[in-house]
Short mmCIF file of C-alpha atoms (C1' of nucleotides) in Angstrom, two decimals:
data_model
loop_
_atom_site.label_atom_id
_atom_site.label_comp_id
_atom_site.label_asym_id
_atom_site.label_seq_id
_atom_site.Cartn_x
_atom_site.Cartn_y
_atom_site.Cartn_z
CA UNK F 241 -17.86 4.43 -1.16
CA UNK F 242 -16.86 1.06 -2.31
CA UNK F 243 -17.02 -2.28 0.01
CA UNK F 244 -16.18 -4.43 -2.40
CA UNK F 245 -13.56 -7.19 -1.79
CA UNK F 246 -10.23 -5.77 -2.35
CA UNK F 247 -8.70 -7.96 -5.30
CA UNK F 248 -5.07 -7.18 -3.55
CA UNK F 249 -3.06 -6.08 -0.95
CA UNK F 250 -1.92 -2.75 -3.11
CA UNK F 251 -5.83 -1.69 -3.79
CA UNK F 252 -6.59 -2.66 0.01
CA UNK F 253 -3.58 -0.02 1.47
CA UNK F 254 -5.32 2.51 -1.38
CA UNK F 255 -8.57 2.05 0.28
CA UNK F 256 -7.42 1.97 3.62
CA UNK F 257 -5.08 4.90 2.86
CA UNK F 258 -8.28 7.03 1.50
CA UNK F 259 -9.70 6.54 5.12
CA UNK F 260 -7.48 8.36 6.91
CA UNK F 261 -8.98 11.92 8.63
CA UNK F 262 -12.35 10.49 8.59
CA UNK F 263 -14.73 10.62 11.36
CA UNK F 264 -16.41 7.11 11.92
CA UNK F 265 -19.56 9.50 12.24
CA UNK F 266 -19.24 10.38 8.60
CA UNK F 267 -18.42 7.01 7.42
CA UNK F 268 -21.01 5.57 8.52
CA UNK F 269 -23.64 8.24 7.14
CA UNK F 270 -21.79 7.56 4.00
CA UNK F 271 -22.69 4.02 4.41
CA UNK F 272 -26.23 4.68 5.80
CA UNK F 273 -25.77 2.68 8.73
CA UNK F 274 -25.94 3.65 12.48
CA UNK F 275 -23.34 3.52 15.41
CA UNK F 276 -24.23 2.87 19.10
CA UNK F 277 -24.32 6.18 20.78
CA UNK F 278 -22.24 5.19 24.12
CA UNK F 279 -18.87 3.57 23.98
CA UNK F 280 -19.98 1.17 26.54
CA UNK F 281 -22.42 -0.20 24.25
CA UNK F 282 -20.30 -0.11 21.08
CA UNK F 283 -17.10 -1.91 21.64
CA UNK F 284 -16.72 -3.59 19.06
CA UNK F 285 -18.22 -0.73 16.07
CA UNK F 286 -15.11 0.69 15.15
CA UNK F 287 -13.47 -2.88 13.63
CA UNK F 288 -16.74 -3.68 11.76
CA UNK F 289 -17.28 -0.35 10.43
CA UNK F 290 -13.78 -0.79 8.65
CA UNK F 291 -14.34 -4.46 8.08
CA UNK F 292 -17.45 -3.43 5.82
CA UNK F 293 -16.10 -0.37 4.43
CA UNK F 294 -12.64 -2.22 3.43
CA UNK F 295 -14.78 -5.23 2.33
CA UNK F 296 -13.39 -8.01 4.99
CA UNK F 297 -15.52 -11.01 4.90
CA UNK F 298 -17.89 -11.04 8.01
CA UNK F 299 -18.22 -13.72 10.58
CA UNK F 300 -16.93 -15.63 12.98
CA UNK F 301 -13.90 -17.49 10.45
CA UNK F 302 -10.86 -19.06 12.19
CA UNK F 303 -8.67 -17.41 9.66
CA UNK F 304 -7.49 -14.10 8.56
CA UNK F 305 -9.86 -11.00 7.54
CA UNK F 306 -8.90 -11.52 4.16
CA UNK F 307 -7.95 -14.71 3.67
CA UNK F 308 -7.19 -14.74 -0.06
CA UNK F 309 -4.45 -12.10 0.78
CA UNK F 310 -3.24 -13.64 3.83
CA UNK F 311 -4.51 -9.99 5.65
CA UNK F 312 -5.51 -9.64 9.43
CA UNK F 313 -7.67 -6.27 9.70
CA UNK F 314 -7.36 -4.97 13.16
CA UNK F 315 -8.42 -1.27 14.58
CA UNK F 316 -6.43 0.10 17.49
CA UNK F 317 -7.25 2.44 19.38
CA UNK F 318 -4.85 5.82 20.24
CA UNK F 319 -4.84 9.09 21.55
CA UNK F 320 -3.78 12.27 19.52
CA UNK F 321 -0.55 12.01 20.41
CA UNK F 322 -0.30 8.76 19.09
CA UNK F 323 -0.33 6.33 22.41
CA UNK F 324 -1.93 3.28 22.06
CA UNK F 325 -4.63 3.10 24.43
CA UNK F 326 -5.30 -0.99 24.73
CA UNK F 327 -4.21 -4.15 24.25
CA UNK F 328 -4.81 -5.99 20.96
CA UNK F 329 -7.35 -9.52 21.34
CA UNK F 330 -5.87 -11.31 18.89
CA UNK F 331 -7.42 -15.22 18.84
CA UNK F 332 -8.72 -17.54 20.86
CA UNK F 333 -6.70 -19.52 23.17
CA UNK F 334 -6.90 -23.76 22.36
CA UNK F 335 -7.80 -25.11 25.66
CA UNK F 336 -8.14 -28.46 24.69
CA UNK F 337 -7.89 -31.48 22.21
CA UNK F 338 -4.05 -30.12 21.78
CA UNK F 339 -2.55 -32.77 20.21
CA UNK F 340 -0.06 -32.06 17.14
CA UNK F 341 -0.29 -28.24 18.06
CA UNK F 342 1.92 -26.49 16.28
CA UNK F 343 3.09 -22.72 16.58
CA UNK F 344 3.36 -22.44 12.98
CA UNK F 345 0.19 -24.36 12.12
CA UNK F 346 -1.73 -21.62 14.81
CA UNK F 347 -4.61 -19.64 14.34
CA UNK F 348 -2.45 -17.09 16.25
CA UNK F 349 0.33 -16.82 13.90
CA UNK F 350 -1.99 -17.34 10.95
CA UNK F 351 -3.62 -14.21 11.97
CA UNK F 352 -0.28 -12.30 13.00
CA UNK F 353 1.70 -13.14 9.50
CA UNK F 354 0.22 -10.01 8.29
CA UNK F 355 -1.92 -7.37 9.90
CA UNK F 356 -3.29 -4.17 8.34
CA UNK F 357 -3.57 -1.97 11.55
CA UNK F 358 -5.52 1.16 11.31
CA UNK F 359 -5.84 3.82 14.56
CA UNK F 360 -8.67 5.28 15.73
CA UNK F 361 -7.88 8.31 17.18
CA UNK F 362 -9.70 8.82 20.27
CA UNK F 363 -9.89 9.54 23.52
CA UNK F 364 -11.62 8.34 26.56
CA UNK F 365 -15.51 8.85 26.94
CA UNK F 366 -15.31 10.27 23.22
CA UNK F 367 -18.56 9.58 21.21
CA UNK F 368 -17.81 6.99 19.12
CA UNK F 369 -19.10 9.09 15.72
CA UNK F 370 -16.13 11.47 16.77
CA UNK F 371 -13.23 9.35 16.86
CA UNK F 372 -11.43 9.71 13.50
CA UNK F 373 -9.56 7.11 11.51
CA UNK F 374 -5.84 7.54 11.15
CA UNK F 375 -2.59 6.73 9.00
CA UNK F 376 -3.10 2.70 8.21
CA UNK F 377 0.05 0.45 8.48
CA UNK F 378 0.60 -2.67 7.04
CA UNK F 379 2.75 -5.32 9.49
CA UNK F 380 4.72 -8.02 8.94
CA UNK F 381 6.90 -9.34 11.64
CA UNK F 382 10.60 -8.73 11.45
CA UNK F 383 12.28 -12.34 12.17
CA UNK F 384 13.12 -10.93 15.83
CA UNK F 385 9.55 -9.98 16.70
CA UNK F 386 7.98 -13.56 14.93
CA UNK F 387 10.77 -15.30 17.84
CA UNK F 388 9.29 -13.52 20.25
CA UNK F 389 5.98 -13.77 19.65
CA UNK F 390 6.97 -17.88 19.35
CA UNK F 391 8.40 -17.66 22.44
CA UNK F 392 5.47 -16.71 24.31
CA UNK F 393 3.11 -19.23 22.87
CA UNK F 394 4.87 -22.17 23.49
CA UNK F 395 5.52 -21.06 27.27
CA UNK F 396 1.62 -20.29 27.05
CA UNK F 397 0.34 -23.12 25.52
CA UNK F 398 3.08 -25.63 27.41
CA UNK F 399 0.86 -24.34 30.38
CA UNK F 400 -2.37 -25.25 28.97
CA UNK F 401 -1.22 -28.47 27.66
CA UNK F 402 -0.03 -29.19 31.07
CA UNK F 403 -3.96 -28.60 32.56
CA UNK F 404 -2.16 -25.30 34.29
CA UNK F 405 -5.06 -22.89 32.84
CA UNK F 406 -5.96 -21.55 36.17
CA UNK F 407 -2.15 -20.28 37.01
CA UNK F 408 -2.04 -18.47 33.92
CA UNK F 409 -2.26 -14.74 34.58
CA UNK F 410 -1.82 -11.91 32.38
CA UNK F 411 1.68 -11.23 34.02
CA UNK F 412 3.08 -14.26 31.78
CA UNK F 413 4.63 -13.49 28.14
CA UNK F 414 6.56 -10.62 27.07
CA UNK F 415 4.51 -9.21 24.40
CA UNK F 416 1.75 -11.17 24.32
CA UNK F 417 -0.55 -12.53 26.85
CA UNK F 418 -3.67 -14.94 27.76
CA UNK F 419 -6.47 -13.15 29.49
CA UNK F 420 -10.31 -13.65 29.71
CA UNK F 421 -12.20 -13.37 26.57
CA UNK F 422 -15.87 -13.95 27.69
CA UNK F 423 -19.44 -12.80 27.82
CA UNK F 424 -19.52 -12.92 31.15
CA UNK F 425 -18.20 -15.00 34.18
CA UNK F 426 -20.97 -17.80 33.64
CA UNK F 427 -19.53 -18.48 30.21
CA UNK F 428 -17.82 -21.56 30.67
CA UNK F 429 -15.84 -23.69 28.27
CA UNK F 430 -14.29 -27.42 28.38
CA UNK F 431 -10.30 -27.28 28.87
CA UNK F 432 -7.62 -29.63 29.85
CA UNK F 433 -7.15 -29.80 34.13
CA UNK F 434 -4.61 -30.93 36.69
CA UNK F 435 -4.24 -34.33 36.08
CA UNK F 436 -5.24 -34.26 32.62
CA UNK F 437 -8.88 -34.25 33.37
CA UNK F 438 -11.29 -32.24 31.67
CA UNK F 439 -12.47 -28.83 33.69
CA UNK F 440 -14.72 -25.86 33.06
CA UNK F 441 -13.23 -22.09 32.23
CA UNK F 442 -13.63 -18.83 31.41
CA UNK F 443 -12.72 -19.08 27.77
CA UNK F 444 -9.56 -17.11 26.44
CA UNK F 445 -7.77 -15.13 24.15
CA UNK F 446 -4.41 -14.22 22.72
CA UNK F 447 -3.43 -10.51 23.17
CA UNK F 448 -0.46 -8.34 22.33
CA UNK F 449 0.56 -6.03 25.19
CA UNK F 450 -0.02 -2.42 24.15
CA UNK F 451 3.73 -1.63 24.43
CA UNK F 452 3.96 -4.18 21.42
CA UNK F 453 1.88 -2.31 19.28
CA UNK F 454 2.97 0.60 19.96
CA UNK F 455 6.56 -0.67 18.98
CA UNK F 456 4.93 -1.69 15.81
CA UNK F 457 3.23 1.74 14.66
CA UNK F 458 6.25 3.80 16.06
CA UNK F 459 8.52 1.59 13.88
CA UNK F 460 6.48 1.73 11.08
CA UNK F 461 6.15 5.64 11.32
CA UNK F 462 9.50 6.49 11.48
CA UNK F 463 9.85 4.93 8.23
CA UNK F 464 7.21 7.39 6.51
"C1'" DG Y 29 -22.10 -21.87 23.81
"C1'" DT Y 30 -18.42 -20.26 20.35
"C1'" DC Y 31 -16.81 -17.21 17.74
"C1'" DT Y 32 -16.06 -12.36 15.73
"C1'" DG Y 33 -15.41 -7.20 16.82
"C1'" DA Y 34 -13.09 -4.95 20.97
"C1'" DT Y 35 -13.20 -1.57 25.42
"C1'" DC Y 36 -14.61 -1.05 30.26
"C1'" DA Y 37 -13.74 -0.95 35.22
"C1'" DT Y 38 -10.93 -1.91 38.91
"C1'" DT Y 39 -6.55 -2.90 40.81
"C1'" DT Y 40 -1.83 -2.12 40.98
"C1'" DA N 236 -1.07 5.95 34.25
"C1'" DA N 237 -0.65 1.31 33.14
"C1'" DA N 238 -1.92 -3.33 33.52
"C1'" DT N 239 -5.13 -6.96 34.58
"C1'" DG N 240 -9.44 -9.23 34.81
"C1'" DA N 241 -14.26 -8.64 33.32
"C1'" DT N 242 -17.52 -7.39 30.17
"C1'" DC N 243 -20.67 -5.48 25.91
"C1'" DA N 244 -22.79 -6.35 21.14
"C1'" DG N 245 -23.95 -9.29 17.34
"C1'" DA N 246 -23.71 -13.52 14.06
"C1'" DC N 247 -24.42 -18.26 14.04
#
DNA sequence: GTCTGATCATTT
DNA sequence: AAATGATCAGAC
């Protein structure tokens, strides 16, 4: 099993292709590591299973999985009859020193530009060894779906900027929203407040709706 | 604490 | 059932 860095985006979709009908169980005998036993306590094992199996460089990077070929790697979880089963957490929201902020210059839309999604096919309270790996698809936005996603950030971020952090729910955005993205509720972070002083928050992230995503693998499906 | 990887648990 | 708000694990 190789986890070698993928030299491009062709041999990555091979890889990722050659996945597909595996149990995350046997991948990760293959790779003689072990998975948390309860899905409570492995959230996040599915994404860095395939991160080291696909060869995406580890750690905690403001930029894309692989960076050299501008790819985002992200696992998403359906059930077997396809339906996505969450929303996506994209990036982390800017909640301060947002000066010369720029959609295009984003860690968001660096990250969105191109995403290599790959299902897990699952369903609730499965053991996370049983869930099996599924057909990957490689994204780009269509024009329409990059306005849209624009859309959304600037109302978004025009709230932040404007110290509104605390009236943003996750009602706001049509595909995409802000929501929570913490340890806990004692993680606090520095952001910009009513009256342009500085506050304490929850710190957030960036996440596309599940009937986005599901948009996205339907679309891409239909074309297969 | 700040980030990555996400899903859980409760409300709607 | 879907959506929202809260949380779990690990690297640094």
């Amino acid at each position: 099993m190789l986890t070698e860095r993928p030299l491009s985006i062709e041999l990555l979709m091979l890889r990722a292709q050659q996945l597909r009908g595996y149990s995350l169980g046997a991948l990760a005998n293959e790779l003689k590591i072990s998975l948390p036993t309860e899905s409570l306590h492995g959230k996040g094992a599915a994404g860095q299973l395939l991160e080291l199996v696909l060869g995406a460089t580890a750690g905690s990077l403001a930029q894309p999985d692989f960076q050299e070929l501008g790819v985002e790697l992200k696992t998403i979880p359906v059930n077997m009859d396809g339906h996505v089963l969450e929303s996506t957490y994209i990036s982390k929201v800017p909640l301060h020193s947002l000066t010369d902020l720029t959609f295009e210059g984003s860690e968001l839309w660096g990250k969105l530009k191109k995403v290599l999604w790959i299902p897990i096919i699952t369903e609730k309270d499965l053991a996370i060894t049983e869930r099996i790996i599924g057909d990957a698809v490689l994204w780009q936005p269509s024009m329409q779906e990059a306005l849209i996603i624009r859309k959304d950030w600037q109302e978004l971020m025009d709230m932040v900027a404007m110290g509104e952090i605390e009236k943003i729910t996750a009602k706001i955005g049509q595909v995409m929203q802000i929501r929570p993205k913490a340890a806990n509720a004692k993680a606090l972070t520095r952001a910009v407040g009513p009256e342009g002083y500085s506050i304490m928050t929850l710190p957030r992230g960036f996440y596309l709706r599940s009937n986005f995503t599901q948009h996205i693998l339907d679309t891409a499906l239909s074309l297969l």
